[in-house]
Structure formats: structure tokens, C-alpha cells
Short mmCIF file of C-alpha atoms in Angstrom, two decimals:
data_model
loop_
_atom_site.label_atom_id
_atom_site.label_comp_id
_atom_site.label_asym_id
_atom_site.label_seq_id
_atom_site.Cartn_x
_atom_site.Cartn_y
_atom_site.Cartn_z
CA MET A 15 14.27 12.94 -0.39
CA SER A 16 13.83 10.70 -3.37
CA LYS A 17 11.22 8.07 -2.84
CA ILE A 18 10.77 5.07 -5.05
CA HIS A 19 7.68 2.95 -4.82
CA ALA A 20 6.93 -0.18 -6.76
CA PRO A 21 4.38 0.55 -9.52
CA ARG A 22 0.85 -0.07 -8.45
CA LYS A 23 -1.04 -2.65 -10.46
CA ALA A 24 -4.59 -2.18 -11.65
CA LEU A 25 -7.17 -2.33 -8.93
CA GLU A 26 -10.77 -1.42 -9.25
CA THR A 27 -10.30 2.14 -8.08
CA PRO A 28 -11.62 4.72 -10.52
CA GLN A 29 -9.37 7.64 -11.39
CA LYS A 30 -11.77 10.02 -9.72
CA PRO A 31 -14.23 9.39 -6.92
CA ALA A 32 -17.83 9.00 -7.93
CA VAL A 33 -20.00 12.06 -7.66
CA GLY A 34 -20.85 12.68 -4.03
CA GLY A 35 -18.00 10.52 -2.75
CA ARG A 36 -15.55 11.91 -0.24
CA VAL A 37 -11.80 11.95 -0.69
CA PHE A 38 -9.64 11.09 2.31
CA LYS A 39 -5.99 12.10 1.99
CA ILE A 40 -3.74 9.93 4.11
CA SER A 41 -0.10 10.91 4.42
CA LEU A 42 2.99 9.54 6.12
CA GLU A 43 4.43 13.04 6.33
CA GLY A 44 6.26 13.55 9.61
CA VAL A 45 6.52 9.82 10.24
CA PRO A 46 10.16 8.72 10.00
CA PRO A 47 11.07 5.71 7.87
CA VAL A 48 12.10 2.50 9.58
CA SER A 49 15.89 2.28 9.55
CA ALA A 50 17.97 -0.84 10.06
CA LYS A 51 18.61 0.31 13.63
CA VAL A 52 14.92 0.73 14.42
CA TRP A 53 14.11 -2.63 12.87
CA ALA A 54 16.79 -4.29 15.02
CA GLN A 55 15.28 -2.63 18.12
CA MET A 56 11.85 -3.95 17.14
CA GLN A 57 13.27 -7.46 16.76
CA VAL A 58 14.74 -7.28 20.25
CA ALA A 59 11.51 -5.89 21.70
CA ALA A 60 9.48 -8.65 20.06
CA ARG A 61 11.53 -11.21 22.02
CA LEU A 62 10.67 -9.64 25.36
CA GLN A 63 7.76 -11.00 27.34
CA SER A 64 5.03 -8.44 27.93
CA LYS A 65 2.17 -9.20 30.24
CA TYR A 66 0.00 -6.37 28.97
CA ARG A 67 0.74 -6.57 25.26
CA ARG A 68 -2.04 -8.07 23.13
CA TYR A 69 -0.43 -9.84 20.19
CA PRO A 70 -2.07 -10.52 16.83
CA GLU A 71 -3.71 -13.92 16.72
CA ILE A 72 -5.48 -15.89 14.05
CA ALA A 73 -7.42 -19.10 14.49
CA GLU A 74 -6.01 -22.24 12.97
CA VAL A 75 -8.88 -23.90 11.22
CA ALA A 76 -9.42 -27.52 10.28
CA ASP A 77 -8.71 -28.56 6.70
CA ALA A 78 -11.53 -27.83 4.25
CA SER A 79 -13.62 -26.45 7.06
CA ILE A 80 -16.15 -24.38 5.15
CA MET B 12 -20.82 0.81 -0.03
CA PRO B 13 -19.80 4.51 0.08
CA GLU B 14 -18.24 5.84 -3.13
CA ASP B 15 -15.38 7.39 -1.19
CA GLN B 16 -11.75 7.42 -2.22
CA PHE B 17 -8.70 7.05 0.01
CA GLU B 18 -5.49 8.65 -1.20
CA LEU B 19 -2.57 6.82 0.41
CA PRO B 20 1.13 7.47 -0.26
CA PHE B 21 1.29 4.45 -2.59
CA GLY B 22 -1.97 4.88 -4.49
CA ASN B 23 -5.68 5.56 -4.42
CA PHE B 24 -8.12 3.08 -2.95
CA SER B 25 -11.86 2.55 -3.09
CA THR B 26 -13.73 1.97 0.15
CA LEU B 27 -13.70 -1.77 -0.51
CA GLU B 28 -9.95 -1.87 -1.18
CA PHE B 29 -9.28 0.21 1.92
CA ALA B 30 -11.45 -2.16 3.97
CA HIS B 31 -9.55 -5.17 2.59
CA LEU B 32 -6.15 -3.61 3.28
CA PHE B 33 -6.88 -2.88 6.93
CA SER B 34 -9.37 -5.71 7.63
CA ILE B 35 -12.22 -3.34 8.35
CA PHE B 36 -15.43 -5.30 8.83
CA ASP B 37 -18.95 -4.00 8.26
CA GLY B 38 -20.16 -1.72 11.02
CA SER B 39 -16.68 -0.77 12.24
CA ARG B 40 -15.46 2.56 13.50
CA VAL B 41 -11.95 3.45 12.41
CA HIS B 42 -9.53 5.89 14.04
CA GLN B 43 -6.35 7.10 12.40
CA GLN B 44 -3.25 7.89 14.45
CA ALA B 45 0.33 8.68 13.50
CA ALA B 46 3.08 7.08 15.58
CA LYS B 47 6.25 9.11 15.07
CA GLU B 48 8.43 6.73 17.04
CA SER B 49 8.56 2.99 17.31
CA VAL B 50 6.70 1.69 20.34
CA ARG B 51 8.29 -1.52 21.59
CA ASP B 52 7.96 -3.95 18.69
CA ALA B 53 5.84 -1.74 16.40
CA PRO B 54 7.39 0.58 13.80
CA PRO B 55 6.71 4.29 13.49
CA GLY B 56 3.84 4.61 11.03
CA LEU B 57 0.29 5.63 10.37
CA TYR B 58 -2.05 3.32 12.25
CA PHE B 59 -5.73 2.55 11.84
CA THR B 60 -7.54 1.29 14.91
CA VAL B 61 -10.61 -0.76 14.03
CA ILE B 62 -13.41 -0.94 16.59
CA ASN B 63 -16.16 -3.50 16.08
CA THR B 64 -17.82 -4.89 19.18
CA HIS B 65 -19.37 -7.79 17.27
CA VAL B 66 -16.42 -9.18 15.33
CA ILE B 67 -13.47 -8.14 17.46
CA GLN B 68 -13.23 -9.64 20.91
CA SER B 69 -14.14 -7.02 23.52
CA PRO B 70 -12.42 -4.98 24.89
CA TYR B 71 -9.78 -5.25 22.16
CA LYS B 72 -9.37 -3.28 18.97
CA ASN B 73 -7.52 -4.30 15.86
CA ARG B 74 -4.68 -2.02 14.88
CA LEU B 75 -2.86 -2.07 11.57
CA GLY B 76 -0.52 0.56 10.16
CA ILE B 77 1.58 1.50 7.18
CA TYR B 78 5.22 2.47 7.40
CA THR B 79 8.12 3.27 5.15
CA ASP B 80 11.06 0.91 5.17
CA GLN B 81 14.54 2.32 4.61
CA ARG B 82 16.60 -0.71 5.46
CA GLY B 83 17.94 -1.31 1.99
CA GLU B 84 19.69 1.11 -0.36
CA ALA B 85 19.86 4.67 0.89
CA ASP B 86 17.41 6.11 -1.63
CA LEU B 87 15.03 3.21 -1.84
CA PHE B 88 11.92 3.58 0.28
CA ILE B 89 9.40 0.78 0.22
CA ASP B 90 6.20 0.81 2.18
CA GLY B 91 5.11 -2.00 4.43
CA LEU B 92 2.12 -2.87 6.56
CA HIS B 93 2.36 -3.79 10.24
CA ILE B 94 -0.27 -5.76 12.13
CA ASP B 95 -0.01 -4.53 15.71
CA HIS B 96 -3.22 -5.92 17.21
CA TYR B 97 -5.47 -8.47 15.55
CA PHE B 98 -7.88 -10.55 17.53
CA LEU B 99 -11.25 -11.75 16.24
CA ASN B 100 -14.04 -12.94 18.49
CA GLU B 101 -14.04 -16.71 18.06
CA HIS B 102 -17.58 -16.96 19.39
CA GLN B 103 -19.03 -14.45 16.92
CA THR B 104 -17.08 -15.21 13.75
CA PRO B 105 -16.52 -18.25 11.52
CA PRO B 106 -13.11 -19.85 12.08
CA THR B 107 -11.97 -19.03 8.54
CA LEU B 108 -12.68 -15.30 8.78
CA GLY B 109 -9.17 -14.39 9.92
CA THR B 110 -7.56 -16.40 7.12
CA ILE B 111 -9.82 -14.85 4.47
CA ALA B 112 -9.37 -11.34 5.86
CA PHE B 113 -5.59 -11.71 5.92
CA ALA B 114 -5.54 -13.08 2.37
CA LEU B 115 -7.53 -10.05 1.14
CA CYS B 116 -5.16 -7.77 3.07
CA ALA B 117 -2.08 -9.37 1.51
CA ILE B 118 -3.50 -9.37 -2.02
CA THR B 119 -4.45 -5.70 -1.76
CA ALA B 120 -1.06 -4.81 -0.26
CA HIS B 121 0.75 -6.68 -3.04
CA LEU B 122 -1.25 -4.92 -5.77
CA ALA B 123 -0.49 -1.61 -4.07
CA GLY B 124 3.25 -2.33 -4.35
CA LEU B 125 3.94 -2.77 -0.64
CA SER B 126 6.96 -4.88 0.24
CA GLN B 127 5.94 -6.84 3.30
CA VAL B 128 3.50 -7.39 6.13
CA SER B 129 5.07 -7.60 9.57
CA LEU B 130 3.82 -8.69 12.98
CA VAL B 131 4.88 -10.33 16.21
CA ALA B 132 4.04 -14.03 16.06
CA ALA B 133 3.66 -14.71 19.76
CA GLY B 134 3.81 -17.55 22.20
CA CYS B 135 5.48 -20.84 23.14
CA ARG B 136 8.80 -21.46 24.85
CA GLY B 137 9.47 -18.81 27.46
CA PHE B 138 6.50 -16.67 26.42
CA ASP B 139 2.78 -16.46 27.07
CA ASP B 140 1.42 -19.90 26.23
CA GLN B 141 -2.08 -18.59 25.48
CA TYR B 142 -0.74 -17.52 22.09
CA ILE B 143 -0.26 -19.81 19.12
CA GLY B 144 0.81 -17.15 16.62
CA TYR B 145 4.40 -18.45 16.51
CA LYS B 146 3.15 -21.62 14.80
CA VAL B 147 0.05 -20.37 12.92
CA TRP B 148 1.38 -17.23 11.20
CA PRO B 149 4.27 -19.18 9.57
CA LYS B 150 1.69 -21.55 8.09
CA LEU B 151 0.30 -18.50 6.29
CA GLY B 152 3.75 -17.63 4.96
CA PHE B 153 5.35 -15.48 7.66
CA ASP B 154 9.07 -16.00 8.18
CA ALA B 155 11.92 -14.76 10.37
CA PRO B 156 15.60 -15.44 10.95
CA LEU B 157 16.46 -17.96 13.63
CA GLU B 158 18.11 -16.73 16.80
CA PRO B 159 21.84 -17.47 17.21
CA GLY B 160 22.26 -21.01 18.49
CA GLU B 161 18.55 -21.72 18.35
CA VAL B 162 18.96 -25.05 16.56
CA ALA B 163 22.35 -25.87 18.08
CA HIS B 164 20.95 -28.99 19.73
CA ALA B 165 19.16 -30.23 16.62
CA SER B 166 21.82 -31.43 14.21
CA HIS B 167 19.27 -32.20 11.48
CA LEU B 168 18.40 -28.47 11.43
CA ALA B 169 22.00 -27.26 11.25
CA HIS B 170 21.49 -25.99 7.69
CA CYS B 171 18.47 -23.85 8.67
CA ASN B 172 18.66 -20.08 8.99
CA THR B 173 14.95 -19.24 8.98
CA VAL B 174 11.68 -20.40 10.48
CA GLN B 175 10.43 -21.54 7.07
CA GLN B 176 13.54 -23.67 6.56
CA VAL B 177 12.88 -25.34 9.91
CA LEU B 178 9.25 -25.94 8.98
CA ALA B 179 10.26 -27.48 5.68
CA THR B 180 12.62 -29.86 7.51
CA ASP B 181 10.82 -30.67 10.75
CA SER B 182 7.57 -28.82 11.42
CA ALA B 183 6.98 -30.78 14.63
CA TRP B 184 10.25 -29.42 16.04
CA TRP B 185 9.06 -25.86 15.46
CA GLU B 186 5.72 -26.55 17.17
CA GLU B 187 7.57 -27.90 20.20
CA GLN B 188 10.65 -25.72 20.30
CA GLY B 189 9.80 -22.60 18.30
CA SER B 190 9.02 -19.27 19.92
CA GLN B 191 7.87 -15.68 19.61
CA ARG B 192 9.52 -13.13 17.30
CA LEU B 193 8.98 -10.44 14.71
CA MET B 194 8.00 -12.06 11.42
CA THR B 195 7.39 -10.81 7.90
CA PHE B 196 5.29 -11.90 4.94
CA ASP B 197 7.13 -11.22 1.66
CA LEU B 198 4.64 -9.60 -0.71
CA ALA B 199 6.84 -9.97 -3.79
CA ALA B 200 5.31 -12.07 -6.55
CA HIS B 201 6.15 -15.81 -6.40
CA SER B 202 7.69 -15.50 -2.93
CA THR B 203 7.80 -18.41 -0.50
CA SER B 204 5.24 -16.50 1.56
CA TRP B 205 2.67 -16.62 -1.26
CA GLU B 206 3.40 -20.30 -1.92
CA LYS B 207 2.76 -21.09 1.72
CA MET B 208 -0.38 -19.01 1.98
CA LEU B 209 -1.97 -20.29 -1.22
CA SER B 210 -1.22 -23.86 -0.17
CA TYR B 211 -2.71 -23.19 3.27
CA ILE B 212 -5.84 -21.65 1.83
CA GLY B 213 -6.18 -24.57 -0.58
CA ARG B 214 -6.17 -26.98 2.35
CA LYS B 215 -8.41 -24.97 4.62
CA LEU B 216 -11.08 -23.78 2.25
CA SER B 217 -12.64 -26.52 0.21
CA HIS B 218 -13.05 -25.71 -3.44
CA GLY B 219 -16.37 -24.21 -4.40
CA SER B 220 -17.67 -23.84 -0.88
CA LEU B 221 -16.72 -20.25 -0.16
CA PRO B 222 -19.67 -18.05 0.64
#
């Protein structure tokens, strides 16, 4: 499976972890990609009312509030 | 700050970058879990559940995940980030924390080459009215297609195909008549999403007064 990712721009990450630092390898292996069909199913599901689902919320703050 | 490194499919991250990407606040515990199938409105992906009894309203946990998007050309796979649960404790956190945390998440995701951030912006007509996500997340740049016939009774919105187009034409209409759906933030440089978010942050956070 060819896999093309946009090039990553420079962040502060060093090429190698500092001495003593741990390395956590995080992989999407085994997780299927989201197809157009799955995305359409998600769109339909998002329009269903769910009493038990906790949706992401963010406070709306007043202008220049800090 | 631990000198650890996190190797994700789209690049390597320091502890600070990883914390920004997944909105992990000081003192949090984080669990990783793979979801190999979509669950209702959340895509299959690798999810990080963030537990922080001080910042996140008990008994809830924030949950954000990465996924690979194959909706475009057959061989083009672009990673995205999905916000499944996100709920800060309004009594224990400053009101701007969510906005700042999301901005850091989006900036880090953009620099990592991710394509979009997705979530369900909930509430309003026909849905749970305790939620205001349907009107707040678009102010930060989230967008979605309109439902068929959604603006059929508003002739001045006949040209609109998206939530952002409605907001640009008649934001009061969206606050009154808009409703819950899956929305995305376009992480591409110079997108409408960035324009909206930077404008929002400019209004909400007065210059020179950030901590």
C-alpha cells in the first residue's frame, strides 16, 4: 500500500531523544483508513440524537477576555 | 518536562508537541486505544484518552484520535485528527483555555502535515439544547456541508452550500436555525478555517495579555 503524507515542517523535535528519554512508537497498523463510505456513515450518525453521547464542547468567551 | 520522544506515523514529536496535539494538560494520565471500526460518529483510529480530574469535568475524559483518510484518490492517504470527547471543567479552568488548547492542537497538526480536524458540533434544533458546539466550533473555523433543503425557506441563503457560507451571510440565522453535524477544520495553509480561527483568537485574546 503506497502511503503519501504531506511533508512535515520543522518543529522543535530533535532527531534523537535526549539521553535518558524514552521513545514511544505509535502506529496505526491494523486500523483501517476512513473510506468515503465510512465517512458518510459517520455523517449520518452525527445527525442522530444520542442521550448518552458526550459531545465535544468549548466555552465561548467574551471578546478580549484575558 | 520529560525528554521523551513519540514516534507517530507522520513524524516524531517531543513531549510538549505531543501534549499540544492531544490537549494533554499537566498532571494528566493518558491511555492509548486502537479502534478498528468506526463507532457511531467517530472514525476508526488510534485514540488517546486524557484523564485529569482537575481540568476535565468529572466524570468525563477527553478523547482525541488520529486516523487515516482515504476519501480522495485511491493511493493518497492523509492523516487527520478526530476530537471525540472534549469537555473542560468551567469551574476549574479559565474560559480561554479551550480556545488556546485547540489553537495549539491545530498548529501542531498543521506542522505535522495532517489534513483536518473533525468533530461533532452538537446541539440546537432537534438535538440536545445543553450543547452550543454547533455555533461555537464554526466560529473557530469548523465547517460542514448543509443538509439537503436546509435553507429552502431562507431565500437569502439560497446560494449557500456550507455552514461557513451561511455564517458569512447571516450568522444570526445559523444561531437560530443551525444544528448538529460532523464538522471539519481544514488544516491546509491559508484555508478559511485558519482565517476564521485567527480572527476569533484576535477578538478573544487581547494583544499582549496572554499569560
